[in-house]
mmCIF file of C-alpha atoms in Angstrom:
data_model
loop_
_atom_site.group_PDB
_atom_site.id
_atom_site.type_symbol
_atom_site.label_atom_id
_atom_site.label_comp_id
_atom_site.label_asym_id
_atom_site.label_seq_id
_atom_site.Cartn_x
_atom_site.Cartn_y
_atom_site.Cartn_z
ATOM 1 C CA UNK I 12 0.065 29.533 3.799
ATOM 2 C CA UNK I 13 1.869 27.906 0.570
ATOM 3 C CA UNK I 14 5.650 28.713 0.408
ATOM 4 C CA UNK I 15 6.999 30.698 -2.057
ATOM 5 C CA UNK I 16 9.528 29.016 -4.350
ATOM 6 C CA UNK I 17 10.104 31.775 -6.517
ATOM 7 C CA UNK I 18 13.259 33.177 -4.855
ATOM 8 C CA UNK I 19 14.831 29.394 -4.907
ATOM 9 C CA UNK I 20 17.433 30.418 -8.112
ATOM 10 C CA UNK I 21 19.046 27.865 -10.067
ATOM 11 C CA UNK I 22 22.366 28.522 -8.290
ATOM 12 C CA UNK I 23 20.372 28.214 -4.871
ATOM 13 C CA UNK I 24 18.866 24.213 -6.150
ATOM 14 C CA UNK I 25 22.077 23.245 -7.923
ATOM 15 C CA UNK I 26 23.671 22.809 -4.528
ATOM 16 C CA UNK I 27 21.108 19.893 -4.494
ATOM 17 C CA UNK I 28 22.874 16.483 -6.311
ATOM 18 C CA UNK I 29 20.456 13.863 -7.867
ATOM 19 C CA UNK I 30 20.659 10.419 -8.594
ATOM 20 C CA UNK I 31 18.097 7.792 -10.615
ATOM 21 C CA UNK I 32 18.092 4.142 -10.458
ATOM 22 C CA UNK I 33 15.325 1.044 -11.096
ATOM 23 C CA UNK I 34 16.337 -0.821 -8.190
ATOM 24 C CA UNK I 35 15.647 -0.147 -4.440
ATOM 25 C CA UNK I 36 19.083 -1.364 -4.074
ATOM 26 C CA UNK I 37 20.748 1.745 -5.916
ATOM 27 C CA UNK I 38 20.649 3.372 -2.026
ATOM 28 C CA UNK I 39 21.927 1.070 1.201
ATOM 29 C CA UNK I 40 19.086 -0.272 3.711
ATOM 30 C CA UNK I 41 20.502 1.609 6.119
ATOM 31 C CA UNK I 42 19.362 4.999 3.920
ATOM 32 C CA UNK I 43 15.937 3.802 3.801
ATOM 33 C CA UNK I 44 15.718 3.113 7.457
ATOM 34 C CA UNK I 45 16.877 6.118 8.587
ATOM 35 C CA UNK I 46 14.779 8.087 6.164
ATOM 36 C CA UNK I 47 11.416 6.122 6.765
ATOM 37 C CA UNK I 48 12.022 6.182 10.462
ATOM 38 C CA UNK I 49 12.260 2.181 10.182
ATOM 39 C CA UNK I 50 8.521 1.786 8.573
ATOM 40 C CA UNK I 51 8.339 -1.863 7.448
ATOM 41 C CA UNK I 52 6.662 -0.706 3.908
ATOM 42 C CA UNK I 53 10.409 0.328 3.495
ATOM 43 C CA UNK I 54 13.458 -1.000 1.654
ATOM 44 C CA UNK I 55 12.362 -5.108 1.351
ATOM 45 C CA UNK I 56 8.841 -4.344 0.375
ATOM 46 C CA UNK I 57 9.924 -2.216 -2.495
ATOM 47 C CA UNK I 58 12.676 -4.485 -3.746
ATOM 48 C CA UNK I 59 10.178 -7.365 -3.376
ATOM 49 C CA UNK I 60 7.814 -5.300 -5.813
ATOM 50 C CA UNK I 61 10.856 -4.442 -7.866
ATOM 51 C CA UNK I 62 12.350 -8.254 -8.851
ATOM 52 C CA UNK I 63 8.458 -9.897 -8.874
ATOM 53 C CA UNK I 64 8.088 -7.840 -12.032
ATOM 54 C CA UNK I 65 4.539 -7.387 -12.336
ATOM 55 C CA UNK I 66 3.259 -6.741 -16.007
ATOM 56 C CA UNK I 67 2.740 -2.648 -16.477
ATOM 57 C CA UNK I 68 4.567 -1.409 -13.879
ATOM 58 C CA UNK I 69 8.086 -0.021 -14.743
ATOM 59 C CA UNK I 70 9.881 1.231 -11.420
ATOM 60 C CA UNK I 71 12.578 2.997 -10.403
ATOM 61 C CA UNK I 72 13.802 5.266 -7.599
ATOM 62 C CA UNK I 73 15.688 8.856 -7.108
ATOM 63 C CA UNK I 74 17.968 10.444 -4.051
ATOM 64 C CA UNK I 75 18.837 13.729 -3.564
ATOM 65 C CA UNK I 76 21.640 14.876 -1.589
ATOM 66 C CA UNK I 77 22.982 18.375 -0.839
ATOM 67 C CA UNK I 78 26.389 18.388 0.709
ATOM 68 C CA UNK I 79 27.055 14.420 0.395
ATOM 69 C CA UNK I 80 24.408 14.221 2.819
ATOM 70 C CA UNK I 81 21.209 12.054 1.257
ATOM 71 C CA UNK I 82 18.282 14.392 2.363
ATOM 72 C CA UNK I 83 15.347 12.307 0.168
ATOM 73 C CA UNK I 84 14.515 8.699 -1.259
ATOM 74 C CA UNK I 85 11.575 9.088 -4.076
ATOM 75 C CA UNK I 86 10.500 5.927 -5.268
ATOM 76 C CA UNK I 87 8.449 6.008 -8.413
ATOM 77 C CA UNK I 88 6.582 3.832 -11.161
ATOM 78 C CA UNK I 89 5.350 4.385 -14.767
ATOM 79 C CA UNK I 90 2.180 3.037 -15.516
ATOM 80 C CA UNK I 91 -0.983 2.843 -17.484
ATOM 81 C CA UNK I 92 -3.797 4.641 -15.942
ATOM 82 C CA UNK I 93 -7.656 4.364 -16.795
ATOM 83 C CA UNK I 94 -9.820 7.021 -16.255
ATOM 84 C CA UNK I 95 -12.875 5.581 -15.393
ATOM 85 C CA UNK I 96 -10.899 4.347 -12.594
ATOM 86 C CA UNK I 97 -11.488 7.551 -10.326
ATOM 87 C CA UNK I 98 -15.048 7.746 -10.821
ATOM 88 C CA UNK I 99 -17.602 6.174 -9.352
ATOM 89 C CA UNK I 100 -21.283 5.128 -10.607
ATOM 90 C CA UNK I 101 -23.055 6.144 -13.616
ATOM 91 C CA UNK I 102 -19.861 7.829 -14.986
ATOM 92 C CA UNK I 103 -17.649 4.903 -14.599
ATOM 93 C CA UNK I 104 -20.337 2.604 -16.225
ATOM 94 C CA UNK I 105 -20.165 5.364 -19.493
ATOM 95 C CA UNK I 106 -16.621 5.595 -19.865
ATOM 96 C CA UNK I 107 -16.298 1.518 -19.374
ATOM 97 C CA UNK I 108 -18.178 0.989 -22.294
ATOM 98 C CA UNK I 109 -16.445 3.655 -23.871
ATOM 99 C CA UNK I 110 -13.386 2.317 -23.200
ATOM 100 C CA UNK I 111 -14.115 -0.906 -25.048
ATOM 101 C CA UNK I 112 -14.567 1.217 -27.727
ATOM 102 C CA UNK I 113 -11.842 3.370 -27.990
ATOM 103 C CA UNK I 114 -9.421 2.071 -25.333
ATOM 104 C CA UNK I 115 -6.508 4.289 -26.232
ATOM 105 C CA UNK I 116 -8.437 7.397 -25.389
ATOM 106 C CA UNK I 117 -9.950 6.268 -21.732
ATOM 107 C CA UNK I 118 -5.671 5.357 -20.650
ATOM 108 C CA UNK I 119 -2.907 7.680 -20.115
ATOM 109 C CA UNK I 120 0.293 7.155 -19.296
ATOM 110 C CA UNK I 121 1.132 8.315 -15.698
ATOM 111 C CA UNK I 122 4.537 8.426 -13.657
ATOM 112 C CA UNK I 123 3.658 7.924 -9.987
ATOM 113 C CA UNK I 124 5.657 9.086 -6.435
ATOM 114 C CA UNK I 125 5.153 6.249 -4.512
ATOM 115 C CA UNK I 126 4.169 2.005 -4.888
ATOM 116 C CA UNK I 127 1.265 0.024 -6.053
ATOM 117 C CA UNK I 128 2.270 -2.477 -2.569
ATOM 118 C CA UNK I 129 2.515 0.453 -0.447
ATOM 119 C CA UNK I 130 -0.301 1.751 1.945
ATOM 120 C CA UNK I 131 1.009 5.648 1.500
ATOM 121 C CA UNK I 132 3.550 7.263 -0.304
ATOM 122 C CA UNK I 133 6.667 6.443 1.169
ATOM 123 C CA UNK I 134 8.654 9.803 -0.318
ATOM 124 C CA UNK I 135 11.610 9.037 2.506
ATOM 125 C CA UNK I 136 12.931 12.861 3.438
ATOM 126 C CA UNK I 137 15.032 12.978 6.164
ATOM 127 C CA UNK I 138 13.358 14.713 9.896
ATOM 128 C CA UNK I 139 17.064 14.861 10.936
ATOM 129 C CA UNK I 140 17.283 18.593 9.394
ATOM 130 C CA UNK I 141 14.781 21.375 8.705
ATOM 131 C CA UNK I 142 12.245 21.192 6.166
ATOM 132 C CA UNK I 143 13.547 22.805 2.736
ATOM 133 C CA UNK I 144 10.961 23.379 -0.339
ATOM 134 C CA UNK I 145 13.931 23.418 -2.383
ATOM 135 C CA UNK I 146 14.107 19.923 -2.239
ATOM 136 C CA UNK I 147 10.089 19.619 -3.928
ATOM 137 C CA UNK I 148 11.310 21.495 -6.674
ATOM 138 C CA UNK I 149 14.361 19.443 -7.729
ATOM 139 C CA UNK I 150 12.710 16.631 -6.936
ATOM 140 C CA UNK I 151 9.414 17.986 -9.238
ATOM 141 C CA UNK I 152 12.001 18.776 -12.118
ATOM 142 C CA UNK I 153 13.863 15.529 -12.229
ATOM 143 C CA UNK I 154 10.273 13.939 -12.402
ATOM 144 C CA UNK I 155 9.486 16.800 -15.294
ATOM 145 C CA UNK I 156 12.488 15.390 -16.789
ATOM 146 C CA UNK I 157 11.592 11.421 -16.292
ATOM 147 C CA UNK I 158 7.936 11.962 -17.592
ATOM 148 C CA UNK I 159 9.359 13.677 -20.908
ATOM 149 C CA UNK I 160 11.437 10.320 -20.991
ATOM 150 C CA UNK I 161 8.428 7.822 -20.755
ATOM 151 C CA UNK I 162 6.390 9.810 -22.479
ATOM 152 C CA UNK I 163 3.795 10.258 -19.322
ATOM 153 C CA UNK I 164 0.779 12.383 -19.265
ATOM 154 C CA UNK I 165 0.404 12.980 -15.880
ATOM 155 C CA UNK I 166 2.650 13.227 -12.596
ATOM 156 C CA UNK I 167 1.108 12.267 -9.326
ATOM 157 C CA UNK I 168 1.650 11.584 -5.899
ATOM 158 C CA UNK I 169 0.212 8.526 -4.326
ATOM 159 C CA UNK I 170 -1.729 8.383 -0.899
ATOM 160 C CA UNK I 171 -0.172 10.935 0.628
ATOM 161 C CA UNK I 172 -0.815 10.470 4.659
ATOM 162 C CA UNK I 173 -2.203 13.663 6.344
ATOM 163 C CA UNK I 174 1.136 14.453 8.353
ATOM 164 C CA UNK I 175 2.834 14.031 5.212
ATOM 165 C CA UNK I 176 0.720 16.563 3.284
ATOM 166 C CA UNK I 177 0.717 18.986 5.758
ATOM 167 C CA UNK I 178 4.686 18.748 5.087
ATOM 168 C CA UNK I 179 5.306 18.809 1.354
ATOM 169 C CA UNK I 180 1.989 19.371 0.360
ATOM 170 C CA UNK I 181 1.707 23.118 0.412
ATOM 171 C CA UNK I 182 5.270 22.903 -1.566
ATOM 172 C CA UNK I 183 3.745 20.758 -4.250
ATOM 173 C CA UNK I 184 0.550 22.681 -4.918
ATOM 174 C CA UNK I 185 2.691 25.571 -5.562
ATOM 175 C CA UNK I 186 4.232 24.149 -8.122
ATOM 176 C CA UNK I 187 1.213 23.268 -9.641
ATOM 177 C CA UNK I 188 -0.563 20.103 -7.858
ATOM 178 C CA UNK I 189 -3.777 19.653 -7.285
ATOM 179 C CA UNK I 190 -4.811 17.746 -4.561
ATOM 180 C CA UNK I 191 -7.774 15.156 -4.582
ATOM 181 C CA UNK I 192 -8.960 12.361 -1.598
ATOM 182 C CA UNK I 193 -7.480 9.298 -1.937
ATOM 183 C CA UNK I 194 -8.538 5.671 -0.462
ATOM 184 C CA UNK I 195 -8.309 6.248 3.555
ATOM 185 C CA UNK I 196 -6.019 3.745 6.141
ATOM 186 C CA UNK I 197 -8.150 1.715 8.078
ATOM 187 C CA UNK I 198 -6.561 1.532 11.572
ATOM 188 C CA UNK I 199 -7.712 -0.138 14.920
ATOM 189 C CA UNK I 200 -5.800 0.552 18.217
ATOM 190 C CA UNK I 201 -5.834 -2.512 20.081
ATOM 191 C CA UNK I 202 -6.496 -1.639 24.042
ATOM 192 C CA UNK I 203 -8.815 -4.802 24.772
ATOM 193 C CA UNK I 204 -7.382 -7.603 27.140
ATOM 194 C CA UNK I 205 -9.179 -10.564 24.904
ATOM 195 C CA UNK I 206 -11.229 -10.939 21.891
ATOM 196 C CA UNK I 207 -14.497 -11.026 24.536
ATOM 197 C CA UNK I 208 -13.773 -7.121 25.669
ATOM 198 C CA UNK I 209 -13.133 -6.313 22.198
ATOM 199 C CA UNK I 210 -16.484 -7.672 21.033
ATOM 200 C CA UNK I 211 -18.202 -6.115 23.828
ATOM 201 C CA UNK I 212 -16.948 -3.137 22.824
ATOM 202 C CA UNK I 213 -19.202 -3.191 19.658
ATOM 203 C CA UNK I 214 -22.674 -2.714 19.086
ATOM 204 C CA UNK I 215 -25.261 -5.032 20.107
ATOM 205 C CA UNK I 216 -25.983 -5.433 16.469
ATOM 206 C CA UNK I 217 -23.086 -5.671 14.780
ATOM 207 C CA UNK I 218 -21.602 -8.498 17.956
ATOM 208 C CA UNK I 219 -24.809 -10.764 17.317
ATOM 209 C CA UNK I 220 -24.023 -10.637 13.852
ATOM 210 C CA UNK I 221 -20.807 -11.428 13.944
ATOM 211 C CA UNK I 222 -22.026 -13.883 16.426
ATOM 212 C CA UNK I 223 -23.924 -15.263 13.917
ATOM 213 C CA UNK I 224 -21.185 -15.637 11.430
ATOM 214 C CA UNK I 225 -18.318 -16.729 13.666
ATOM 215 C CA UNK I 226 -21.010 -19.970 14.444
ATOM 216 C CA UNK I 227 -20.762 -21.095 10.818
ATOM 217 C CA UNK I 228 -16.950 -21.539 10.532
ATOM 218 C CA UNK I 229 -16.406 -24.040 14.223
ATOM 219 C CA UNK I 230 -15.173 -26.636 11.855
ATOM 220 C CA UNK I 231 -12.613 -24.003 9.439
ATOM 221 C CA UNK I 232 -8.851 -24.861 10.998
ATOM 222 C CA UNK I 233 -6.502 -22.029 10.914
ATOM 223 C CA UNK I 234 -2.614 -22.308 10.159
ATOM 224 C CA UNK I 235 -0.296 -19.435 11.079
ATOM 225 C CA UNK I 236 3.054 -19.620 9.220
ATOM 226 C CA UNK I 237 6.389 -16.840 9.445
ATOM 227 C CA UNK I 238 8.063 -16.423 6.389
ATOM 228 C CA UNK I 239 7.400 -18.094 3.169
ATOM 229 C CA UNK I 240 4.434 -20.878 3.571
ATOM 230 C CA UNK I 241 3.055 -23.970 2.896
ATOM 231 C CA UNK I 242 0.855 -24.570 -0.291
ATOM 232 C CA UNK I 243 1.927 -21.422 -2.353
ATOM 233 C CA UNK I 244 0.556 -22.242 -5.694
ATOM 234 C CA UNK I 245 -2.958 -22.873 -3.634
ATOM 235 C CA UNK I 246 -2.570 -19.548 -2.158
ATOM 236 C CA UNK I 247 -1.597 -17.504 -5.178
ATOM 237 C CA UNK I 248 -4.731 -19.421 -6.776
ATOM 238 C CA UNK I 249 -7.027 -18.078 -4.205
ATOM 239 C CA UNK I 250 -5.344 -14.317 -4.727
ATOM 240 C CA UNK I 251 -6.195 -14.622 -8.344
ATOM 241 C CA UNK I 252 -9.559 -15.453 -8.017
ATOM 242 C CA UNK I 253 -9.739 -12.761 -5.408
ATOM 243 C CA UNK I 254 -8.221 -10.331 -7.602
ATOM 244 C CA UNK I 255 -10.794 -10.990 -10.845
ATOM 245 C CA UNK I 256 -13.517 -10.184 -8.175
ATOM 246 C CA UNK I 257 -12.911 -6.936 -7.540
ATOM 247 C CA UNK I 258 -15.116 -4.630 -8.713
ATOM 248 C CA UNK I 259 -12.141 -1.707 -8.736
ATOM 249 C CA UNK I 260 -9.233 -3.601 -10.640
ATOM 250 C CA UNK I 261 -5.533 -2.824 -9.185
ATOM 251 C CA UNK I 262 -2.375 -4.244 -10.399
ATOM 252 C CA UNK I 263 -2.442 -7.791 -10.475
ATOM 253 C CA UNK I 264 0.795 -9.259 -8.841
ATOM 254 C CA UNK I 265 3.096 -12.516 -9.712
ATOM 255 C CA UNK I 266 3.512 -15.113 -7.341
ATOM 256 C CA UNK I 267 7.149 -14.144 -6.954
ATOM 257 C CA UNK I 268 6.766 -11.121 -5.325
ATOM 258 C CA UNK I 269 4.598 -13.305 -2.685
ATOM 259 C CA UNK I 270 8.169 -15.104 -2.807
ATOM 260 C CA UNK I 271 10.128 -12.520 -2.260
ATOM 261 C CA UNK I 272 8.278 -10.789 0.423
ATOM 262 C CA UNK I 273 8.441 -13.763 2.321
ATOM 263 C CA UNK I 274 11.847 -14.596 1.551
ATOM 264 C CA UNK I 275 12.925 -10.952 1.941
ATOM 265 C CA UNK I 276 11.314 -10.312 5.009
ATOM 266 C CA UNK I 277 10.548 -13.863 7.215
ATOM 267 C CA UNK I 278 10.390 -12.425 10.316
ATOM 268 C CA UNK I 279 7.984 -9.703 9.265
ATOM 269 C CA UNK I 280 5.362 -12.112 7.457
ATOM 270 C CA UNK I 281 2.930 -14.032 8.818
ATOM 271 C CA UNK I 282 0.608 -16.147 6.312
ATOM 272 C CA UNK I 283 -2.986 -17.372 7.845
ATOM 273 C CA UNK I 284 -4.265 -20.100 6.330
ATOM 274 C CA UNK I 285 -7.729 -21.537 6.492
ATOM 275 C CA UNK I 286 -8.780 -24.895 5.533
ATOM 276 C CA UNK I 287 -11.841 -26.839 5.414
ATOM 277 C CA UNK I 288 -10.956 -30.219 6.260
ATOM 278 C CA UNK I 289 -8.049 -30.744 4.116
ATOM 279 C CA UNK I 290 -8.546 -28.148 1.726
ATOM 280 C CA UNK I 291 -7.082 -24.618 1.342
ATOM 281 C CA UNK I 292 -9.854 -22.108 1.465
ATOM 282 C CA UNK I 293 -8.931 -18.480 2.351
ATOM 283 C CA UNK I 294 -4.837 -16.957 3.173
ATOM 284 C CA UNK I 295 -4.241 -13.871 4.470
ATOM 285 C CA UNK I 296 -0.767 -12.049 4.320
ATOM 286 C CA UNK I 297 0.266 -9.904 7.455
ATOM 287 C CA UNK I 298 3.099 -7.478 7.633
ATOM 288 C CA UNK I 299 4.449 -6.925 11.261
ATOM 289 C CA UNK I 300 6.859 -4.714 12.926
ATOM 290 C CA UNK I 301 7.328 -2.894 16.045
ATOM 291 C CA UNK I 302 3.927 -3.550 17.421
ATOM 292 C CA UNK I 303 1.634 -2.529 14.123
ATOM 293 C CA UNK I 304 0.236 -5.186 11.979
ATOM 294 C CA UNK I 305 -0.477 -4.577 7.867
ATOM 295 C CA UNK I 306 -3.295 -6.349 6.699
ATOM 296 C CA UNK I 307 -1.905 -6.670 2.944
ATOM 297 C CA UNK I 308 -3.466 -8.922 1.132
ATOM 298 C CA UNK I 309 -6.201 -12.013 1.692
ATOM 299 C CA UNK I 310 -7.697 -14.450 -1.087
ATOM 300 C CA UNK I 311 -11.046 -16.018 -0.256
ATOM 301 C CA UNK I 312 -13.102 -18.826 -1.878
ATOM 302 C CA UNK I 313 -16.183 -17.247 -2.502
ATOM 303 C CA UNK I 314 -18.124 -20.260 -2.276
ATOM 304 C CA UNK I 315 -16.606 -21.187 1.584
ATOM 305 C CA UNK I 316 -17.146 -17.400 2.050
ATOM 306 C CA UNK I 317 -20.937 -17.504 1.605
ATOM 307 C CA UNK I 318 -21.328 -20.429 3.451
ATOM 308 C CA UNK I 319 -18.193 -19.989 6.152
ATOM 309 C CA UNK I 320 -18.051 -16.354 6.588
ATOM 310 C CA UNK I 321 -14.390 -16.387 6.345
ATOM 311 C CA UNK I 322 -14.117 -12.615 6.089
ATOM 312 C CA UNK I 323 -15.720 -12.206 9.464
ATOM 313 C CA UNK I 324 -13.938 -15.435 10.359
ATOM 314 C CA UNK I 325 -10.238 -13.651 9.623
ATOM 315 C CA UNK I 326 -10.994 -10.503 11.284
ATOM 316 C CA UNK I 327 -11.807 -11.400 14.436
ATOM 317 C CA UNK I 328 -8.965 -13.912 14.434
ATOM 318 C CA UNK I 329 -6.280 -11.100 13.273
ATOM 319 C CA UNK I 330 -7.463 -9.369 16.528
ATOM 320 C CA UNK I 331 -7.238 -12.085 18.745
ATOM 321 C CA UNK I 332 -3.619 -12.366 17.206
ATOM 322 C CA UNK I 333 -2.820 -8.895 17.859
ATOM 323 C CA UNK I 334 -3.815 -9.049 21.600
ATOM 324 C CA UNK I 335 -2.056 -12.536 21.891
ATOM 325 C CA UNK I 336 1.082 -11.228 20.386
ATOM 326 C CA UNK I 337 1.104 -7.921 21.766
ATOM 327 C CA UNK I 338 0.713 -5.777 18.372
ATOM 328 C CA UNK I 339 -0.924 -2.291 19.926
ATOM 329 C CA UNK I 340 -1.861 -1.538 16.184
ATOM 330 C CA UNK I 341 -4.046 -3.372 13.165
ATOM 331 C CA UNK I 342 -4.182 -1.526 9.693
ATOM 332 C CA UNK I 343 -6.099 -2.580 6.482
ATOM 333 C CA UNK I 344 -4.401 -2.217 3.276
ATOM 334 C CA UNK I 345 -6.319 -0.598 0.223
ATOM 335 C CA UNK I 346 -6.645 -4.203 -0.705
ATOM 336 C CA UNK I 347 -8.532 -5.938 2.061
ATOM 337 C CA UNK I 348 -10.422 -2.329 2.757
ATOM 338 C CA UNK I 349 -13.103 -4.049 0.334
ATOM 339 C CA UNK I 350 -13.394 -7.511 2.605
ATOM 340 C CA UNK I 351 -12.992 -5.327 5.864
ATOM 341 C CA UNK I 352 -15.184 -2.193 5.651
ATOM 342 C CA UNK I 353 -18.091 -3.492 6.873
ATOM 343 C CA UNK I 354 -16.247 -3.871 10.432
ATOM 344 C CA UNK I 355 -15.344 -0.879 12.925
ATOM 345 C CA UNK I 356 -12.495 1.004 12.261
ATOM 346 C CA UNK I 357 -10.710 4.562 12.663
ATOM 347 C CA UNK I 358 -10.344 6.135 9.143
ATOM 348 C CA UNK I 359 -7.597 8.451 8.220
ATOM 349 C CA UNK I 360 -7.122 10.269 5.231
ATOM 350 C CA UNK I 361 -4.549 10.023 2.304
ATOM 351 C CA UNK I 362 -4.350 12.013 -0.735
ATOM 352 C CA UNK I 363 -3.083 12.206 -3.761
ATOM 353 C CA UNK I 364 -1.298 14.858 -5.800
ATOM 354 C CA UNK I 365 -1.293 15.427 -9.442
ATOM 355 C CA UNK I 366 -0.890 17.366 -12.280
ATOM 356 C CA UNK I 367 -0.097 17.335 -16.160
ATOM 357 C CA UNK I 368 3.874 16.583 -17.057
#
């Protein structure tokens, strides 16, 4: 049953304060930990995003408190958006060539809840007190207000996890959302003893094959490095050729916020590296905290890939890592699901929120 927001007065919401910034760092760490429940995609990640300054993206970030008490971190961005993006098949193909020929009609401007280097939304409301709608609506006008600002078309939030939605979701479709599926989280509970049970655990087929695969890369030598790594222009080489490969195009980061993800958060990133002989061939960037590992982000060579099978290659070694380290949890980001979803893994849904400013 959606909640009705109609007896929510403006006396009633302006005991509700708001405040803007374009910097994670307008609210303490501290904030974002206690509203996130700790998540690692938290406070770091964000300002990592924030000073790499990727071209297109315009961020910034708004609190509310009511009675001194911050009750909700909202991060945003401003971006262009194409169409053709959330279709698939013979419609994308049309508008793609229409596009090319009349580009400013297939983009829009949108203002997004949430970050392109986030998983999910990460809308930070605080579990500490009850639940209160009121705090969608102020929260939906100050973004009425922003959108007017940038001159955005559309309001939207990103990859909303299930939980979440259950939570604010009802509130936000009341006030005019509309809710559509969104990429799903890829998520493996680790419960094996060693990478053997695990790949008896699979199907006959799919362990020969990765068998099969696995027998081509004996001579690949894997580095594992915390913090920021070894051969970084190689590596940001490898993401770019990654990224111009993908068939769905998302934001294309600098190599500074690789910097400053490492340098922000060393003891949460791991960097595998894979070499042939002496040669950097494949890196994959992990996230880690509290027992869950992030697959973010991995650049392959596609020539070592057809021949190595490094995708198969880096799986299977990210869960031999997790059971040698101890992680009980391995998620793939939105932007390895494309290298990973040929291999087994739990899905669970996300969804994203929108509607005209």
């Amino acid at each position: 049953m959606q909640p009705d927001l109609s007896h929510y007065q403006p006396d009633t919401l302006s005991a509700f304060e708001v405040e803007t910034g374009f910097s994670a760092a307008k609210f303490l760490e501290e904030n974002w930990k206690a509203l996130l429940q700790d998540d690692i995609e938290g406070y770091r990640l964000h300002l990592a995003f924030d000073t790499g300054h990727t071209p297109g993206f315009k961020t910034g970030y708004i609190g509310i408190r009511k009675n001194q008490v911050l009750l909700c971190i909202a991060p945003y961005f401003v971006t262009q958006y194409a169409l053709e993006s959330s279709l698939k098949g013979t419609m994308q193909n049309i508008l793609s060539q229409v596009k090319e020929q009349l580009p400013s009609l297939m983009t829009i401007k949108m203002l997004c809840v949430g970050s392109p280097v986030t998983d999910s939304c990460k809308l930070a409301i605080s579990r500490e007190y009850p639940f209160d709608p009121a705090l969608i609506q102020v929260l939906n006008r100050t973004l009425a207000t922003i959108a007017k600002k940038e001159n955005a078309t559309l309001i939207a939030f990103k990859d909303v996890k299930d939980a979440d939605y259950q939570l604010y979701g009802p509130a936000l479709k009341d006030l005019g959302y509309n809710a559509l599926p969104s990429m799903p989280l890829a998520i493996n509970k680790i419960t094996h003893g060693s990478v053997q049970d695990y790949l008896a655990s699979l199907s006959a087929k799919l362990r020969t094959d990765i068998q099969q695969k696995l027998s081509t890369a004996r001579d690949i030598r894997i580095e594992e490095h915390q913090g920021i790594p070894p051969h970084l222009d190689d590596i940001y080489n490898l993401y770019l050729e990654s990224h111009a490969g993908q068939q769905s195009q998302s934001e294309l980061l600098t190599k500074k916020f690789f910097e400053y993800v490492a340098g922000l958060m060393p003891e949460q990133t791991r960097f595998v590296l894979y070499f042939k002989q002496n040669t950097l061939i494949a890196f994959n960037l992990l996230l880690h905290h509290q027992g869950v590992v992030l697959d973010k982000y991995i650049g392959i060579n596609p020539a070592a890939n057809a021949q190595h099978h490094i995708d198969c290659l880096s799986w299977i070694h990210n869960i031999e890592m997790c059971i040698r380290d101890g992680f009980h949890t391995y998620q793939s980001s939105r932007e390895v699901y494309h290298t990973r979803n040929t291999m087994p893994a739990k899905l669970h849904d996300t969804h994203t929120l929108l509607k005209l400013a």
